Short mmCIF file of C-alpha atoms in Angstrom, two decimals:
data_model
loop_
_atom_site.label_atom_id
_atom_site.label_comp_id
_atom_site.label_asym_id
_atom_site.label_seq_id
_atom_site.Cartn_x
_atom_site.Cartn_y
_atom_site.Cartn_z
CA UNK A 1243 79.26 -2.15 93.39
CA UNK A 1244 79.09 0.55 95.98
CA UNK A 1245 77.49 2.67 93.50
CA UNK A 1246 74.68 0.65 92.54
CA UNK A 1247 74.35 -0.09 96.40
CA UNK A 1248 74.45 2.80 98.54
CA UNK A 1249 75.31 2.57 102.25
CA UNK A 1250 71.84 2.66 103.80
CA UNK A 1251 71.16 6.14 104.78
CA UNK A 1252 68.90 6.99 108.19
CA UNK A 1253 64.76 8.07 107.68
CA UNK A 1254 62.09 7.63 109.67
CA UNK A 1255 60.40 4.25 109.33
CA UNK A 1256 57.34 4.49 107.36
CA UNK A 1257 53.83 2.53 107.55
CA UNK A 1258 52.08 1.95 104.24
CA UNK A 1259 48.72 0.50 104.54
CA UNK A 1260 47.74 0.27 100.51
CA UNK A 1261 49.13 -3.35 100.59
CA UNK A 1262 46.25 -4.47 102.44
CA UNK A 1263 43.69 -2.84 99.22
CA UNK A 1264 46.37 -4.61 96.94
CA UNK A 1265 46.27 -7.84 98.76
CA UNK A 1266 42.61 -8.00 98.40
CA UNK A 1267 42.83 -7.47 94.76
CA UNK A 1268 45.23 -10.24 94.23
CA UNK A 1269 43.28 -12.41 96.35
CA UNK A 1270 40.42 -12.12 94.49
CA UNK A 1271 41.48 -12.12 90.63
CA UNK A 1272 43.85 -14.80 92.02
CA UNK A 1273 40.36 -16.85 92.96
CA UNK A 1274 38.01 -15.65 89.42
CA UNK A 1275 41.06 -17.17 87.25
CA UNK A 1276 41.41 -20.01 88.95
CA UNK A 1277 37.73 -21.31 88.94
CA UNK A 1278 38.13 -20.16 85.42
CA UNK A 1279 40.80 -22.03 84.63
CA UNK A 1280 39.83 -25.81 86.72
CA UNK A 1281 35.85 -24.87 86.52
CA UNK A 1282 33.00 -25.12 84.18
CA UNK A 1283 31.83 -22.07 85.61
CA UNK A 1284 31.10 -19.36 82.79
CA UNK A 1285 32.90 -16.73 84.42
CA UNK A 1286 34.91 -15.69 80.93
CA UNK A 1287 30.83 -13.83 79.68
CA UNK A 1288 30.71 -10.48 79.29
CA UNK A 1289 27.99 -9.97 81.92
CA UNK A 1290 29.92 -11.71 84.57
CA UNK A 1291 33.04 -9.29 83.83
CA UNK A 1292 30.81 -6.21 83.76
CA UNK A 1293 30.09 -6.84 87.83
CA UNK A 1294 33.43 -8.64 88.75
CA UNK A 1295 36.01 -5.62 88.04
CA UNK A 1296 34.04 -3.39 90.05
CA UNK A 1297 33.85 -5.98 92.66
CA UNK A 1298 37.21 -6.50 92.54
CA UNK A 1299 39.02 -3.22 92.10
CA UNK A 1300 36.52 -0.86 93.25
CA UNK A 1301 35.23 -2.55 96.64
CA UNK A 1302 38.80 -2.69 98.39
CA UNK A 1303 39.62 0.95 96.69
CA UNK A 1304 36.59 2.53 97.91
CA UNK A 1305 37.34 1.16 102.04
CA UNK A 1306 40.48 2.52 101.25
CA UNK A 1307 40.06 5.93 100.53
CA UNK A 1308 37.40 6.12 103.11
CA UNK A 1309 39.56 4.84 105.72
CA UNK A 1310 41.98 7.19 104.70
CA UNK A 1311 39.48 10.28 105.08
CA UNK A 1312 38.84 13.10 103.38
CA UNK A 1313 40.95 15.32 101.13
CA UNK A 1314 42.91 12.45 100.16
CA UNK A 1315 41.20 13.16 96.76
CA UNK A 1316 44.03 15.92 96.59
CA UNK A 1317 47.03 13.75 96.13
CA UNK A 1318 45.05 11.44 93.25
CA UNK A 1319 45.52 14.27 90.76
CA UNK A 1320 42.02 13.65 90.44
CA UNK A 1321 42.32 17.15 87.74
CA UNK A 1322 40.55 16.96 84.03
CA UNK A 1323 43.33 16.45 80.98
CA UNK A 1324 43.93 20.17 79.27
CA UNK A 1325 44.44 20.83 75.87
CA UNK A 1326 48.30 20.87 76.10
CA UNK A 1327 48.33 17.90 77.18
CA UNK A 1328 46.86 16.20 74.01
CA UNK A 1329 49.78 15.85 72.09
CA UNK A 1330 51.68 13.86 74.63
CA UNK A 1331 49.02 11.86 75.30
CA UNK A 1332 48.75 11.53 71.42
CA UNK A 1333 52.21 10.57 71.35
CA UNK A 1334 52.37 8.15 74.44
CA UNK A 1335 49.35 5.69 73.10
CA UNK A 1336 51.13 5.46 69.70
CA UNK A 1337 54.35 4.81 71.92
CA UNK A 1338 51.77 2.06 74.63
CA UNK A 1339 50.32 0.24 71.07
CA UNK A 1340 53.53 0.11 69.20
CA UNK A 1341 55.95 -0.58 72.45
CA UNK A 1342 53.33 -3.37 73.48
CA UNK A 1343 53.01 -4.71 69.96
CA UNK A 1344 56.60 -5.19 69.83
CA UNK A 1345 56.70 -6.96 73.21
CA UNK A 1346 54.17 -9.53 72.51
CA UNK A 1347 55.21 -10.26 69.56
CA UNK A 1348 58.71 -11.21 71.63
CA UNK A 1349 56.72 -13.09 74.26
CA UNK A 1350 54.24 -15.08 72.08
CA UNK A 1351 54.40 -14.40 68.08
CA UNK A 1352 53.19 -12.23 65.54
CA UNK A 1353 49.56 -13.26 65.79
CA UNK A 1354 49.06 -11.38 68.53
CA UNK A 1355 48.65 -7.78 70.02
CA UNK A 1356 49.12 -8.43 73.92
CA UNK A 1357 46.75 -7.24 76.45
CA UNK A 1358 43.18 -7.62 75.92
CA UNK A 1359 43.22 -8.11 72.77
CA UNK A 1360 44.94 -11.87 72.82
CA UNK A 1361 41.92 -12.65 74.51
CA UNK A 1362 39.46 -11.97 71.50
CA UNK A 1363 41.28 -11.50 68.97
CA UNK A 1364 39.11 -14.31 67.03
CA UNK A 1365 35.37 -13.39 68.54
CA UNK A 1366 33.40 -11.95 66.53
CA UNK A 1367 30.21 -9.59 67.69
CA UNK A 1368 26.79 -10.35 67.03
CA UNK A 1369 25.32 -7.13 67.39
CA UNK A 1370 26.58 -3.73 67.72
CA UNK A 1371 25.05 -3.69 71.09
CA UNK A 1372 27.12 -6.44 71.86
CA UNK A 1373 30.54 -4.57 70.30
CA UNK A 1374 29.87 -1.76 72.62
CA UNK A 1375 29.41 -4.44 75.67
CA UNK A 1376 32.63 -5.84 75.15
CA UNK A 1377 34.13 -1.91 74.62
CA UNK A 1378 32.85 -1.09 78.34
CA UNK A 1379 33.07 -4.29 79.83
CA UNK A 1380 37.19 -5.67 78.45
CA UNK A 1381 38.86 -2.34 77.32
CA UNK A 1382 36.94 1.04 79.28
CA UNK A 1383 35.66 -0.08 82.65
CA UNK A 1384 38.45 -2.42 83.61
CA UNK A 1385 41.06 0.76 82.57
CA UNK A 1386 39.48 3.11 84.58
CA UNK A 1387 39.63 0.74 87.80
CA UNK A 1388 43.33 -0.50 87.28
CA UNK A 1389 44.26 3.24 87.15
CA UNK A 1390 42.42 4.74 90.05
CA UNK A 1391 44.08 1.84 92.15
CA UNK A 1392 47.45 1.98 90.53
CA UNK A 1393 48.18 5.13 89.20
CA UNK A 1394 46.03 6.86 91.47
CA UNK A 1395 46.68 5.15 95.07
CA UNK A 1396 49.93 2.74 94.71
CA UNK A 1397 51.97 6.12 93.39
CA UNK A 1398 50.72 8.13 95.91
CA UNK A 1399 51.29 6.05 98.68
CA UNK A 1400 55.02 5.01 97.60
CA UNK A 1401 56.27 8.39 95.86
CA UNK A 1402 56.25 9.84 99.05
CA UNK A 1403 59.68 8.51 99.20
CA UNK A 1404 60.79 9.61 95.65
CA UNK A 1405 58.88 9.67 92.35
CA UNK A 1406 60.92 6.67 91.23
CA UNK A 1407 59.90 4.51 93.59
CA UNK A 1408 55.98 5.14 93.04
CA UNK A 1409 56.98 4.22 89.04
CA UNK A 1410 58.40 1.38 90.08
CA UNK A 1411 56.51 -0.38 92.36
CA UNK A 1412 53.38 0.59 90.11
CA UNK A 1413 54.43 -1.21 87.23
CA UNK A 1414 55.74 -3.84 89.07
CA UNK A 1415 52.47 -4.25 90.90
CA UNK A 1416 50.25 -3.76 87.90
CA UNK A 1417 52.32 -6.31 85.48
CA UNK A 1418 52.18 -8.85 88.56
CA UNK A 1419 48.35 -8.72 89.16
CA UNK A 1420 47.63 -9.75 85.46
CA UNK A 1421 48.92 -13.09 86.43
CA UNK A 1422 50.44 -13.47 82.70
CA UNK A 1423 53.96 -14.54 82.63
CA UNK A 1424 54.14 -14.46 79.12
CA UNK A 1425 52.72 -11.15 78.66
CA UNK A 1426 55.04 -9.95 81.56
CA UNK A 1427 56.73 -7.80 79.76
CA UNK A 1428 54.16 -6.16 77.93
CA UNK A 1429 52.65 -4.81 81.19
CA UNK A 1430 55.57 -3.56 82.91
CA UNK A 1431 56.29 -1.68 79.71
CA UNK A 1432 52.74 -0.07 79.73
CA UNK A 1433 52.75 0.19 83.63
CA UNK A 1434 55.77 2.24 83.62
CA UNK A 1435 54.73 4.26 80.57
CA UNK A 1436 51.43 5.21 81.96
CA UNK A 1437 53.09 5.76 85.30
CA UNK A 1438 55.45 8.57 83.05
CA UNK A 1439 52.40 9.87 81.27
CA UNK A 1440 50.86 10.17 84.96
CA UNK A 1441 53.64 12.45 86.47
CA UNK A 1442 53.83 14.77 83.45
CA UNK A 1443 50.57 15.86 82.87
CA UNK A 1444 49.46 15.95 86.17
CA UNK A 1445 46.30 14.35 85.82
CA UNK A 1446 45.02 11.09 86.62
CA UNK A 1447 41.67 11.17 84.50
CA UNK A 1448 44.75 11.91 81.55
CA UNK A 1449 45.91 8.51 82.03
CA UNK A 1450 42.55 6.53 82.39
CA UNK A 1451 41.46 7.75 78.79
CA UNK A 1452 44.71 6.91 77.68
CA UNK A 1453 44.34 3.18 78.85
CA UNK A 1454 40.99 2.95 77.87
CA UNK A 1455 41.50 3.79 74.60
CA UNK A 1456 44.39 1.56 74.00
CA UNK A 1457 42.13 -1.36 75.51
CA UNK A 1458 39.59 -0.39 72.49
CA UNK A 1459 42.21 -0.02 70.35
CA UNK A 1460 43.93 -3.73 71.57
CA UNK A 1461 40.37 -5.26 71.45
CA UNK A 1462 38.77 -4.27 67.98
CA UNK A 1463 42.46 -3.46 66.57
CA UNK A 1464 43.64 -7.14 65.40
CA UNK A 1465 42.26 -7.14 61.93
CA UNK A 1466 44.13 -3.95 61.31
CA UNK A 1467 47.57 -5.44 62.51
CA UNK A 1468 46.54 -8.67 60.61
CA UNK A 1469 46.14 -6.27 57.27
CA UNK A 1470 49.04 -4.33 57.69
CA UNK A 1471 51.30 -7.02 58.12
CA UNK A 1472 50.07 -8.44 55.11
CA UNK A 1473 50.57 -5.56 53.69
CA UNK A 1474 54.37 -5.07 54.21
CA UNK A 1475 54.46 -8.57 52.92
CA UNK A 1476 57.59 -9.30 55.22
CA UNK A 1477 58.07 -9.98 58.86
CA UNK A 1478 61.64 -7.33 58.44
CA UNK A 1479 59.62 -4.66 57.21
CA UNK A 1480 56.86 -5.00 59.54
CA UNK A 1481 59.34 -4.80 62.66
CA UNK A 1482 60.98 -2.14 60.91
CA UNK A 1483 57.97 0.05 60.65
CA UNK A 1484 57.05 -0.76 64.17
CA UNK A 1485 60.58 0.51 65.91
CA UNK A 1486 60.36 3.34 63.96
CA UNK A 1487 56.60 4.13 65.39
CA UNK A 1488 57.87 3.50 68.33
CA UNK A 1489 60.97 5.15 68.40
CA UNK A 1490 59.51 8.73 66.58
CA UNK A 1491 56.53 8.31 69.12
CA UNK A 1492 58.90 7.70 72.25
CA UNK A 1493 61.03 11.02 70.92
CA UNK A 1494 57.73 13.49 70.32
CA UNK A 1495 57.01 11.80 73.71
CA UNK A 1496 59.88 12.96 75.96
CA UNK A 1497 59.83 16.25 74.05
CA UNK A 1498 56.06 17.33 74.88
CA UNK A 1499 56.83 15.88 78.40
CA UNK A 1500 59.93 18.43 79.00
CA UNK A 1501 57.73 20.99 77.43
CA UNK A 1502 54.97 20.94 80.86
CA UNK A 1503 58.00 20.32 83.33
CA UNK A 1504 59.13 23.27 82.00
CA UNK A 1505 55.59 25.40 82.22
CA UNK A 1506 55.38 23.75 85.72
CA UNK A 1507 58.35 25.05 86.82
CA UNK A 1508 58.18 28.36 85.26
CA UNK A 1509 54.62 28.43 87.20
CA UNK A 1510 56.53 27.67 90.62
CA UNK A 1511 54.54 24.12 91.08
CA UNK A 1512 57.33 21.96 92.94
CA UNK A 1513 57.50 18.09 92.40
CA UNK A 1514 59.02 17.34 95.92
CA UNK A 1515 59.45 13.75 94.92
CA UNK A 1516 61.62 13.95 92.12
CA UNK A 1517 64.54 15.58 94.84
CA UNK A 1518 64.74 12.40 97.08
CA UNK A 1519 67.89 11.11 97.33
CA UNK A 1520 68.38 7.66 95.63
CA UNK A 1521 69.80 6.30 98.57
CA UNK A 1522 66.48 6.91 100.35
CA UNK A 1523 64.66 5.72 96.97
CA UNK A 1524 66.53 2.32 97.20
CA UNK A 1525 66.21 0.85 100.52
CA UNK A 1526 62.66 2.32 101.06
CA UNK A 1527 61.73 0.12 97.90
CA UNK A 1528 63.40 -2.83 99.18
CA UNK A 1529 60.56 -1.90 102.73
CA UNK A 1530 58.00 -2.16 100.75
CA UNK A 1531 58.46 -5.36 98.85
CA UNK A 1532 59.56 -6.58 102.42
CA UNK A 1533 55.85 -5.50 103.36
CA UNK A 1534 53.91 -8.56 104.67
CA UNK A 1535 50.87 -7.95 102.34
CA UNK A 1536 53.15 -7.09 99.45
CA UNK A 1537 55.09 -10.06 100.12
CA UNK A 1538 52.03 -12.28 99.90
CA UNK A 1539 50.82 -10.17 96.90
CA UNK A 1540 54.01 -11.16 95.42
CA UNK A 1541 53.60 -15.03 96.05
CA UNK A 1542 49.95 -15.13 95.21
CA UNK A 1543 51.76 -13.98 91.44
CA UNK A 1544 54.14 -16.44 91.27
CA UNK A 1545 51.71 -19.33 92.32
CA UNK A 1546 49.24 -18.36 89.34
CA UNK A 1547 52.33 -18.45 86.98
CA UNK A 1548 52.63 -21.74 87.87
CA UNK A 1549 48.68 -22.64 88.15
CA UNK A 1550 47.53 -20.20 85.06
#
């Protein structure tokens, strides 16, 4: 047991304010799925999503980095994807569809994808105008918020005590805020995969096209699953072809991901967080989830399990 639970080491006590951004986010998509849920309000339209996720993510992220002050933009990774980077990235959203495919089906059953895409996987667009709505509005808009907030801010905030401690609370954060405890699962997989993705290439804006375009794959995508299921013919074979996806995808993944640790090093750029000790890593995690804000962020998520 001792080596699973280290003797707490001494550090200087820390003070992380992103809980207080985080709480306000829960607060709010706690609220908007609640008078979804127990309202006639129409609050599930697309025009009413296109203003409430940048209400809701952007609004608390934005006092955030302002009360934080300038050059905080530094530790984002705010940097534009390069063209090594595109066959990890490649590689990781065949690894986030097929991984989350797999998942869901666990969770709820082969009709559905997980993510966005349970949501409409039987709506059908009027318009092409109205297509592209639903592309900006479900899958692109709401993926480039998430990730600014929890790929950008939560990791930088908590992997100054160790890289694996900005993964994990991340994911952990990001599954909880979907308020889907069915689905749980599937976004702790993609949290902590996108998280990975984040911390090899080095670039933030790498990771929000990566989301996005699994949310556009996830939303228009069903019909496709639907056709190659029926395709296989069986449920074995279908599963079968999936793992294997997953698994070649997960392999060309870790490969192209040593490849740029390697460059970086060779280049002298130094990951400081990947050398804290994981004593320090383990009771600075249990601090933050002992957090007030976090702690409330963390109740708020188990309420709308039960309520949702």
């Amino acid at each position: 047991m001792h080596k699973f639970i280290p003797e707490r080491p001494r550090y200087r006590k820390e003070r992380i304010w992103v809980g207080y951004p985080l709480l306000a986010v829960f607060a709010l998509l706690f609220l908007l799925h609640i008078l979804d849920r127990y309202t006639s309000l129409p609050l599930d339209s697309l025009w009413v999503r296109l203003f409430a996720a940048p209400t809701i993510f952007l609004v608390p992220t934005v006092i955030f980095l302002l009360l934080r002050g300038q050059g905080y933009g530094r530790v984002l990774r705010l940097r534009a994807p390069r063209a090594i980077h595109i066959p990890l990235l490649l590689s990781a959203l065949i690894a986030l569809l097929s991984g989350c495919i797999l998942l869901s089906i666990l969770c709820k059953g082969i009709e559905t994808l997980g993510n966005s895409a349970a949501q409409y996987e039987s709506v059908s667009f009027s318009s092409p105008a109205e297509g592209v709505l639903a592309a900006v509005t479900v899958a692109i808009l709401p993926a480039l918020l998430e990730e600014l907030l929890f790929r950008g801010i939560v990791v930088a905030e908590y992997e100054r005590r160790g890289a694996f401690r900005g993964l994990l609370m991340s994911a952990l954060l990001f599954a909880l805020c979907h308020f889907d405890l069915r689905n749980l699962l599937v976004y702790l997989f993609s949290g902590a995969l996108l998280t990975l993705v984040l911390y090899a290439t080095n670039s933030l804006i790498s990771v929000m096209l990566l989301h996005a375009c699994y949310n556009v794959a996830s939303l228009f995508g069903q019909r496709y699953l639907n056709a190659l299921y029926h395709f296989t013919g069986s449920v074995e074979l279908f599963l079968f072809l999936l793992i294997l996806l997953l698994l070649t995808s997960a392999v060309l993944l870790m490969r192209f991901a040593a490849m740029l640790y390697r460059k970086r090093d060779q280049e002298g750029e130094r990951d400081p967080q990947r050398a804290v000790p994981y004593n320090v890593q383990f009771y600075t995690v249990l601090d933050a989830l002992k957090d007030p804000p976090l702690v409330l962020c963390l109740l708020l998520a188990i309420l709308g399990f039960i309520l949702l």
